[in-house]
Amino acid sequence: MIPRVVILARPQFDAAHQQFLDAFSDDGTLTWRQDANATPAERLVEFAGRVCYMSFGERQSPRTNSEYIRNLIQNGHESVLEHAVWSFGIVGVSRAFSHQLVRHRIGFSFSQLSQQYHDESEANFIAPRGLDDYPQSKAAWVKAVAAARTAYKALLRDMSSAADHNFSPRPEQMRFLRTAARSVLPNATATALVMSANARSLRHLFQVRGDIIGDVEMRLFSTELFKIVQPEGPALFSGFRVQEYEDGLPILSHES
Ligand SMILES: Cc1cc2nc3c(=O)[nH]c(=O)nc-3n(C[C@H](O)[C@H](O)[C@H](O)COP(=O)(O)OP(=O)(O)OC[C@H]3O[C@@H](n4cnc5c(N)ncnc54)[C@H](O)[C@@H]3O)c2cc1C
């Protein structure tokens, strides 16, 4: 299964920026010539960058938006990129993958399907890419995840009927049972997340995760994420390129 990523929310840029400039300078000389080709995310970043130097009106250089943003990145003035934030829905990924993803601490927010509140009796399992090429191993894998699911259900059933532990309030009983039952679920268990991240943190993720050849799930996720977010701000995500690796799957390479 290929990781599925959708954009749930994206940056907007509001015309109120002129009110902001008028409030700063009473004489109305501060105006901004916007690049018509820039996306809302790119406009927001350029505007924030220009505020640092108040380079509006006569002080505005003839740079295009993409030249402006490239310059920010080249000069390491990347905090300005943090204003552009997206929220993504992510499914078709394993908990092994999500454990790696949530290690990204800076500029990310995560909300993940709970195995304490959600019954996992019908959980799906994400088979590692390439396993189909090894039929004997694939059969062992299928057997193992089926056994894990059976054990999960048995734990829930047997422990709840024994009911030696009665928790109050009542939902805590379910939390207790599911916590015990989930302990037998494998890393392959499918999960779902909402992830919010800004352009700077996404660039970092792409850089450190996009081209790890042996981590196919992370590689596929990185390329999927890049493909949907790149049109939202081509200048913000410049320097990265989806290529086909020799295994026929995509890889996200970047300029060093
Ligand atoms: C190839 C590879 C192998 C890995 N192997 C392992 C492994 O075996 N075991 C393991 O536990 N993890 C492993 N990781 C995870 C890795 O250590 C990071 O936790 C993960 O990639 C998140 O990266 P990050 O910390 O740069 O990102 P973020 O947490 O998003 O941080 C972004 C940047 O902010 C700065 N920053 C964040 N926090 C601090 C801080 N406390 N102090 C100073 N600067 C900070 C750093 O510059 C950092 O690069 C691996 C990652 C990769 C890519």
mmCIF file with all atom_site columns, C-alpha atoms in Angstrom, residues 99-233:
data_model
loop_
_atom_site.group_PDB
_atom_site.id
_atom_site.type_symbol
_atom_site.label_atom_id
_atom_site.label_alt_id
_atom_site.label_comp_id
_atom_site.label_asym_id
_atom_site.label_entity_id
_atom_site.label_seq_id
_atom_site.pdbx_PDB_ins_code
_atom_site.Cartn_x
_atom_site.Cartn_y
_atom_site.Cartn_z
_atom_site.occupancy
_atom_site.B_iso_or_equiv
_atom_site.pdbx_formal_charge
_atom_site.auth_seq_id
_atom_site.auth_comp_id
_atom_site.auth_asym_id
_atom_site.auth_atom_id
_atom_site.pdbx_PDB_model_num
ATOM 1   C CA . HIS A 1 99  ? 7.064   6.262   15.247 1.00 0.00 ? 99  HIS A CA 1
ATOM 2   C CA . GLN A 1 100 ? 9.867   7.624   13.073 1.00 0.00 ? 100 GLN A CA 1
ATOM 3   C CA . LEU A 1 101 ? 7.742   10.494  11.775 1.00 0.00 ? 101 LEU A CA 1
ATOM 4   C CA . VAL A 1 102 ? 6.751   11.813  15.195 1.00 0.00 ? 102 VAL A CA 1
ATOM 5   C CA . ARG A 1 103 ? 10.432  12.101  16.155 1.00 0.00 ? 103 ARG A CA 1
ATOM 6   C CA . HIS A 1 104 ? 10.365  15.363  14.203 1.00 0.00 ? 104 HIS A CA 1
ATOM 7   C CA . ARG A 1 105 ? 9.835   17.828  17.016 1.00 0.00 ? 105 ARG A CA 1
ATOM 8   C CA . ILE A 1 106 ? 10.322  21.281  15.599 1.00 0.00 ? 106 ILE A CA 1
ATOM 9   C CA . GLY A 1 107 ? 7.525   22.920  13.605 1.00 0.00 ? 107 GLY A CA 1
ATOM 10  C CA . PHE A 1 108 ? 5.363   19.791  13.573 1.00 0.00 ? 108 PHE A CA 1
ATOM 11  C CA . SER A 1 109 ? 2.079   18.938  15.308 1.00 0.00 ? 109 SER A CA 1
ATOM 12  C CA . PHE A 1 110 ? 0.581   15.461  15.279 1.00 0.00 ? 110 PHE A CA 1
ATOM 13  C CA . SER A 1 111 ? -2.757  13.887  16.156 1.00 0.00 ? 111 SER A CA 1
ATOM 14  C CA . GLN A 1 112 ? -2.728  10.109  15.794 1.00 0.00 ? 112 GLN A CA 1
ATOM 15  C CA . LEU A 1 113 ? -5.321  7.351   15.959 1.00 0.00 ? 113 LEU A CA 1
ATOM 16  C CA . SER A 1 114 ? -5.349  6.064   19.524 1.00 0.00 ? 114 SER A CA 1
ATOM 17  C CA . GLN A 1 115 ? -5.092  2.357   20.239 1.00 0.00 ? 115 GLN A CA 1
ATOM 18  C CA . GLN A 1 116 ? -6.616  3.018   23.658 1.00 0.00 ? 116 GLN A CA 1
ATOM 19  C CA . TYR A 1 117 ? -9.796  4.731   22.447 1.00 0.00 ? 117 TYR A CA 1
ATOM 20  C CA . HIS A 1 118 ? -10.114 2.903   19.114 1.00 0.00 ? 118 HIS A CA 1
ATOM 21  C CA . ASP A 1 119 ? -10.884 -0.801  18.895 1.00 0.00 ? 119 ASP A CA 1
ATOM 22  C CA . GLU A 1 120 ? -8.185  -2.451  16.766 1.00 0.00 ? 120 GLU A CA 1
ATOM 23  C CA . SER A 1 121 ? -9.943  -5.799  16.279 1.00 0.00 ? 121 SER A CA 1
ATOM 24  C CA . GLU A 1 122 ? -10.276 -5.062  12.565 1.00 0.00 ? 122 GLU A CA 1
ATOM 25  C CA . ALA A 1 123 ? -6.946  -3.249  12.151 1.00 0.00 ? 123 ALA A CA 1
ATOM 26  C CA . ASN A 1 124 ? -5.178  -3.462  8.828  1.00 0.00 ? 124 ASN A CA 1
ATOM 27  C CA . PHE A 1 125 ? -1.498  -4.250  8.518  1.00 0.00 ? 125 PHE A CA 1
ATOM 28  C CA . ILE A 1 126 ? 0.932   -2.583  6.151  1.00 0.00 ? 126 ILE A CA 1
ATOM 29  C CA . ALA A 1 127 ? 3.119   -5.130  4.407  1.00 0.00 ? 127 ALA A CA 1
ATOM 30  C CA . PRO A 1 128 ? 6.701   -3.957  3.891  1.00 0.00 ? 128 PRO A CA 1
ATOM 31  C CA . ARG A 1 129 ? 7.440   -3.050  0.272  1.00 0.00 ? 129 ARG A CA 1
ATOM 32  C CA . GLY A 1 130 ? 9.221   -5.798  -1.610 1.00 0.00 ? 130 GLY A CA 1
ATOM 33  C CA . LEU A 1 131 ? 7.892   -8.605  0.578  1.00 0.00 ? 131 LEU A CA 1
ATOM 34  C CA . ASP A 1 132 ? 5.892   -9.959  -2.384 1.00 0.00 ? 132 ASP A CA 1
ATOM 35  C CA . ASP A 1 133 ? 9.202   -10.918 -3.982 1.00 0.00 ? 133 ASP A CA 1
ATOM 36  C CA . TYR A 1 134 ? 9.805   -13.416 -1.158 1.00 0.00 ? 134 TYR A CA 1
ATOM 37  C CA . PRO A 1 135 ? 6.755   -15.731 -1.123 1.00 0.00 ? 135 PRO A CA 1
ATOM 38  C CA . GLN A 1 136 ? 7.898   -17.816 1.820  1.00 0.00 ? 136 GLN A CA 1
ATOM 39  C CA . SER A 1 137 ? 8.581   -14.737 3.936  1.00 0.00 ? 137 SER A CA 1
ATOM 40  C CA . LYS A 1 138 ? 5.306   -13.170 2.816  1.00 0.00 ? 138 LYS A CA 1
ATOM 41  C CA . ALA A 1 139 ? 3.432   -16.271 3.982  1.00 0.00 ? 139 ALA A CA 1
ATOM 42  C CA . ALA A 1 140 ? 5.202   -16.104 7.364  1.00 0.00 ? 140 ALA A CA 1
ATOM 43  C CA . TRP A 1 141 ? 4.317   -12.404 7.636  1.00 0.00 ? 141 TRP A CA 1
ATOM 44  C CA . VAL A 1 142 ? 0.647   -12.995 6.829  1.00 0.00 ? 142 VAL A CA 1
ATOM 45  C CA . LYS A 1 143 ? 0.528   -15.757 9.428  1.00 0.00 ? 143 LYS A CA 1
ATOM 46  C CA . ALA A 1 144 ? 2.186   -13.600 12.062 1.00 0.00 ? 144 ALA A CA 1
ATOM 47  C CA . VAL A 1 145 ? -0.119  -10.589 11.671 1.00 0.00 ? 145 VAL A CA 1
ATOM 48  C CA . ALA A 1 146 ? -3.183  -12.854 11.632 1.00 0.00 ? 146 ALA A CA 1
ATOM 49  C CA . ALA A 1 147 ? -1.964  -14.458 14.865 1.00 0.00 ? 147 ALA A CA 1
ATOM 50  C CA . ALA A 1 148 ? -1.442  -11.015 16.387 1.00 0.00 ? 148 ALA A CA 1
ATOM 51  C CA . ARG A 1 149 ? -4.986  -10.004 15.503 1.00 0.00 ? 149 ARG A CA 1
ATOM 52  C CA . THR A 1 150 ? -6.344  -13.244 16.972 1.00 0.00 ? 150 THR A CA 1
ATOM 53  C CA . ALA A 1 151 ? -4.357  -12.699 20.159 1.00 0.00 ? 151 ALA A CA 1
ATOM 54  C CA . TYR A 1 152 ? -5.599  -9.099  20.388 1.00 0.00 ? 152 TYR A CA 1
ATOM 55  C CA . LYS A 1 153 ? -9.211  -10.212 20.199 1.00 0.00 ? 153 LYS A CA 1
ATOM 56  C CA . ALA A 1 154 ? -8.643  -13.058 22.662 1.00 0.00 ? 154 ALA A CA 1
ATOM 57  C CA . LEU A 1 155 ? -7.043  -10.728 25.189 1.00 0.00 ? 155 LEU A CA 1
ATOM 58  C CA . LEU A 1 156 ? -9.945  -8.288  24.961 1.00 0.00 ? 156 LEU A CA 1
ATOM 59  C CA . ARG A 1 157 ? -12.515 -11.036 25.214 1.00 0.00 ? 157 ARG A CA 1
ATOM 60  C CA . ASP A 1 158 ? -10.926 -13.077 27.994 1.00 0.00 ? 158 ASP A CA 1
ATOM 61  C CA . MET A 1 159 ? -9.820  -10.179 30.158 1.00 0.00 ? 159 MET A CA 1
ATOM 62  C CA . SER A 1 160 ? -13.174 -8.412  29.916 1.00 0.00 ? 160 SER A CA 1
ATOM 63  C CA . SER A 1 161 ? -15.097 -11.557 30.824 1.00 0.00 ? 161 SER A CA 1
ATOM 64  C CA . ALA A 1 162 ? -12.793 -12.219 33.780 1.00 0.00 ? 162 ALA A CA 1
ATOM 65  C CA . ALA A 1 163 ? -13.292 -8.576  34.848 1.00 0.00 ? 163 ALA A CA 1
ATOM 66  C CA . ASP A 1 164 ? -10.941 -8.826  37.809 1.00 0.00 ? 164 ASP A CA 1
ATOM 67  C CA . HIS A 1 165 ? -10.140 -5.182  37.353 1.00 0.00 ? 165 HIS A CA 1
ATOM 68  C CA . ASN A 1 166 ? -13.102 -2.849  37.413 1.00 0.00 ? 166 ASN A CA 1
ATOM 69  C CA . PHE A 1 167 ? -12.177 0.728   36.880 1.00 0.00 ? 167 PHE A CA 1
ATOM 70  C CA . SER A 1 168 ? -14.240 3.762   37.607 1.00 0.00 ? 168 SER A CA 1
ATOM 71  C CA . PRO A 1 169 ? -15.176 5.750   35.566 1.00 0.00 ? 169 PRO A CA 1
ATOM 72  C CA . ARG A 1 170 ? -16.222 3.026   33.169 1.00 0.00 ? 170 ARG A CA 1
ATOM 73  C CA . PRO A 1 171 ? -14.256 4.151   30.035 1.00 0.00 ? 171 PRO A CA 1
ATOM 74  C CA . GLU A 1 172 ? -11.080 3.504   32.029 1.00 0.00 ? 172 GLU A CA 1
ATOM 75  C CA . GLN A 1 173 ? -11.980 -0.187  31.963 1.00 0.00 ? 173 GLN A CA 1
ATOM 76  C CA . MET A 1 174 ? -11.840 -0.139  28.147 1.00 0.00 ? 174 MET A CA 1
ATOM 77  C CA . ARG A 1 175 ? -8.572  1.805   28.226 1.00 0.00 ? 175 ARG A CA 1
ATOM 78  C CA . PHE A 1 176 ? -7.114  -0.819  30.559 1.00 0.00 ? 176 PHE A CA 1
ATOM 79  C CA . LEU A 1 177 ? -8.255  -3.716  28.349 1.00 0.00 ? 177 LEU A CA 1
ATOM 80  C CA . ARG A 1 178 ? -7.152  -2.149  25.069 1.00 0.00 ? 178 ARG A CA 1
ATOM 81  C CA . THR A 1 179 ? -3.788  -1.195  26.548 1.00 0.00 ? 179 THR A CA 1
ATOM 82  C CA . ALA A 1 180 ? -3.191  -4.831  27.406 1.00 0.00 ? 180 ALA A CA 1
ATOM 83  C CA . ALA A 1 181 ? -4.519  -6.100  24.069 1.00 0.00 ? 181 ALA A CA 1
ATOM 84  C CA . ARG A 1 182 ? -2.584  -3.624  21.887 1.00 0.00 ? 182 ARG A CA 1
ATOM 85  C CA . SER A 1 183 ? 0.695   -4.816  23.343 1.00 0.00 ? 183 SER A CA 1
ATOM 86  C CA . VAL A 1 184 ? 0.575   -7.780  20.962 1.00 0.00 ? 184 VAL A CA 1
ATOM 87  C CA . LEU A 1 185 ? -0.036  -5.695  17.836 1.00 0.00 ? 185 LEU A CA 1
ATOM 88  C CA . PRO A 1 186 ? 2.952   -5.461  15.493 1.00 0.00 ? 186 PRO A CA 1
ATOM 89  C CA . ASN A 1 187 ? 4.830   -2.509  14.055 1.00 0.00 ? 187 ASN A CA 1
ATOM 90  C CA . ALA A 1 188 ? 2.965   -3.196  10.792 1.00 0.00 ? 188 ALA A CA 1
ATOM 91  C CA . THR A 1 189 ? -0.395  -2.124  12.265 1.00 0.00 ? 189 THR A CA 1
ATOM 92  C CA . ALA A 1 190 ? -1.955  0.573   10.102 1.00 0.00 ? 190 ALA A CA 1
ATOM 93  C CA . THR A 1 191 ? -2.476  3.985   11.620 1.00 0.00 ? 191 THR A CA 1
ATOM 94  C CA . ALA A 1 192 ? -3.861  7.391   10.668 1.00 0.00 ? 192 ALA A CA 1
ATOM 95  C CA . LEU A 1 193 ? -2.539  10.836  11.539 1.00 0.00 ? 193 LEU A CA 1
ATOM 96  C CA . VAL A 1 194 ? -3.171  14.504  11.047 1.00 0.00 ? 194 VAL A CA 1
ATOM 97  C CA . MET A 1 195 ? 0.133   16.338  10.751 1.00 0.00 ? 195 MET A CA 1
ATOM 98  C CA . SER A 1 196 ? 0.647   20.077  10.597 1.00 0.00 ? 196 SER A CA 1
ATOM 99  C CA . ALA A 1 197 ? 4.004   21.425  9.543  1.00 0.00 ? 197 ALA A CA 1
ATOM 100 C CA . ASN A 1 198 ? 5.549   24.618  8.266  1.00 0.00 ? 198 ASN A CA 1
ATOM 101 C CA . ALA A 1 199 ? 7.608   25.060  5.120  1.00 0.00 ? 199 ALA A CA 1
ATOM 102 C CA . ARG A 1 200 ? 10.916  25.178  6.959  1.00 0.00 ? 200 ARG A CA 1
ATOM 103 C CA . SER A 1 201 ? 10.265  21.988  8.935  1.00 0.00 ? 201 SER A CA 1
ATOM 104 C CA . LEU A 1 202 ? 8.999   20.242  5.785  1.00 0.00 ? 202 LEU A CA 1
ATOM 105 C CA . ARG A 1 203 ? 12.221  21.148  3.980  1.00 0.00 ? 203 ARG A CA 1
ATOM 106 C CA . HIS A 1 204 ? 14.158  19.602  6.871  1.00 0.00 ? 204 HIS A CA 1
ATOM 107 C CA . LEU A 1 205 ? 12.037  16.442  6.741  1.00 0.00 ? 205 LEU A CA 1
ATOM 108 C CA . PHE A 1 206 ? 12.556  16.110  2.985  1.00 0.00 ? 206 PHE A CA 1
ATOM 109 C CA . GLN A 1 207 ? 16.274  16.600  3.427  1.00 0.00 ? 207 GLN A CA 1
ATOM 110 C CA . VAL A 1 208 ? 16.836  13.984  6.111  1.00 0.00 ? 208 VAL A CA 1
ATOM 111 C CA . ARG A 1 209 ? 14.170  11.440  5.148  1.00 0.00 ? 209 ARG A CA 1
ATOM 112 C CA . GLY A 1 210 ? 13.505  11.650  1.420  1.00 0.00 ? 210 GLY A CA 1
ATOM 113 C CA . ASP A 1 211 ? 16.443  9.704   0.049  1.00 0.00 ? 211 ASP A CA 1
ATOM 114 C CA . ILE A 1 212 ? 17.037  6.899   2.531  1.00 0.00 ? 212 ILE A CA 1
ATOM 115 C CA . ILE A 1 213 ? 17.141  4.084   0.009  1.00 0.00 ? 213 ILE A CA 1
ATOM 116 C CA . GLY A 1 214 ? 16.393  1.170   2.343  1.00 0.00 ? 214 GLY A CA 1
ATOM 117 C CA . ASP A 1 215 ? 13.521  2.857   4.203  1.00 0.00 ? 215 ASP A CA 1
ATOM 118 C CA . VAL A 1 216 ? 10.987  2.453   1.431  1.00 0.00 ? 216 VAL A CA 1
ATOM 119 C CA . GLU A 1 217 ? 7.891   3.429   3.431  1.00 0.00 ? 217 GLU A CA 1
ATOM 120 C CA . MET A 1 218 ? 9.505   6.701   4.524  1.00 0.00 ? 218 MET A CA 1
ATOM 121 C CA . ARG A 1 219 ? 10.784  7.289   0.985  1.00 0.00 ? 219 ARG A CA 1
ATOM 122 C CA . LEU A 1 220 ? 7.312   6.784   -0.502 1.00 0.00 ? 220 LEU A CA 1
ATOM 123 C CA . PHE A 1 221 ? 5.737   9.005   2.148  1.00 0.00 ? 221 PHE A CA 1
ATOM 124 C CA . SER A 1 222 ? 8.283   11.770  1.591  1.00 0.00 ? 222 SER A CA 1
ATOM 125 C CA . THR A 1 223 ? 7.742   11.762  -2.152 1.00 0.00 ? 223 THR A CA 1
ATOM 126 C CA . GLU A 1 224 ? 3.934   11.698  -1.796 1.00 0.00 ? 224 GLU A CA 1
ATOM 127 C CA . LEU A 1 225 ? 4.071   14.582  0.668  1.00 0.00 ? 225 LEU A CA 1
ATOM 128 C CA . PHE A 1 226 ? 6.443   16.531  -1.563 1.00 0.00 ? 226 PHE A CA 1
ATOM 129 C CA . LYS A 1 227 ? 4.276   15.987  -4.641 1.00 0.00 ? 227 LYS A CA 1
ATOM 130 C CA . ILE A 1 228 ? 1.187   17.477  -3.014 1.00 0.00 ? 228 ILE A CA 1
ATOM 131 C CA . VAL A 1 229 ? 2.856   20.352  -1.167 1.00 0.00 ? 229 VAL A CA 1
ATOM 132 C CA . GLN A 1 230 ? 5.332   21.451  -3.853 1.00 0.00 ? 230 GLN A CA 1
ATOM 133 C CA . PRO A 1 231 ? 2.684   23.117  -6.089 1.00 0.00 ? 231 PRO A CA 1
ATOM 134 C CA . GLU A 1 232 ? 1.590   25.102  -3.008 1.00 0.00 ? 232 GLU A CA 1
ATOM 135 C CA . GLY A 1 233 ? 4.924   26.886  -2.999 1.00 0.00 ? 233 GLY A CA 1
#
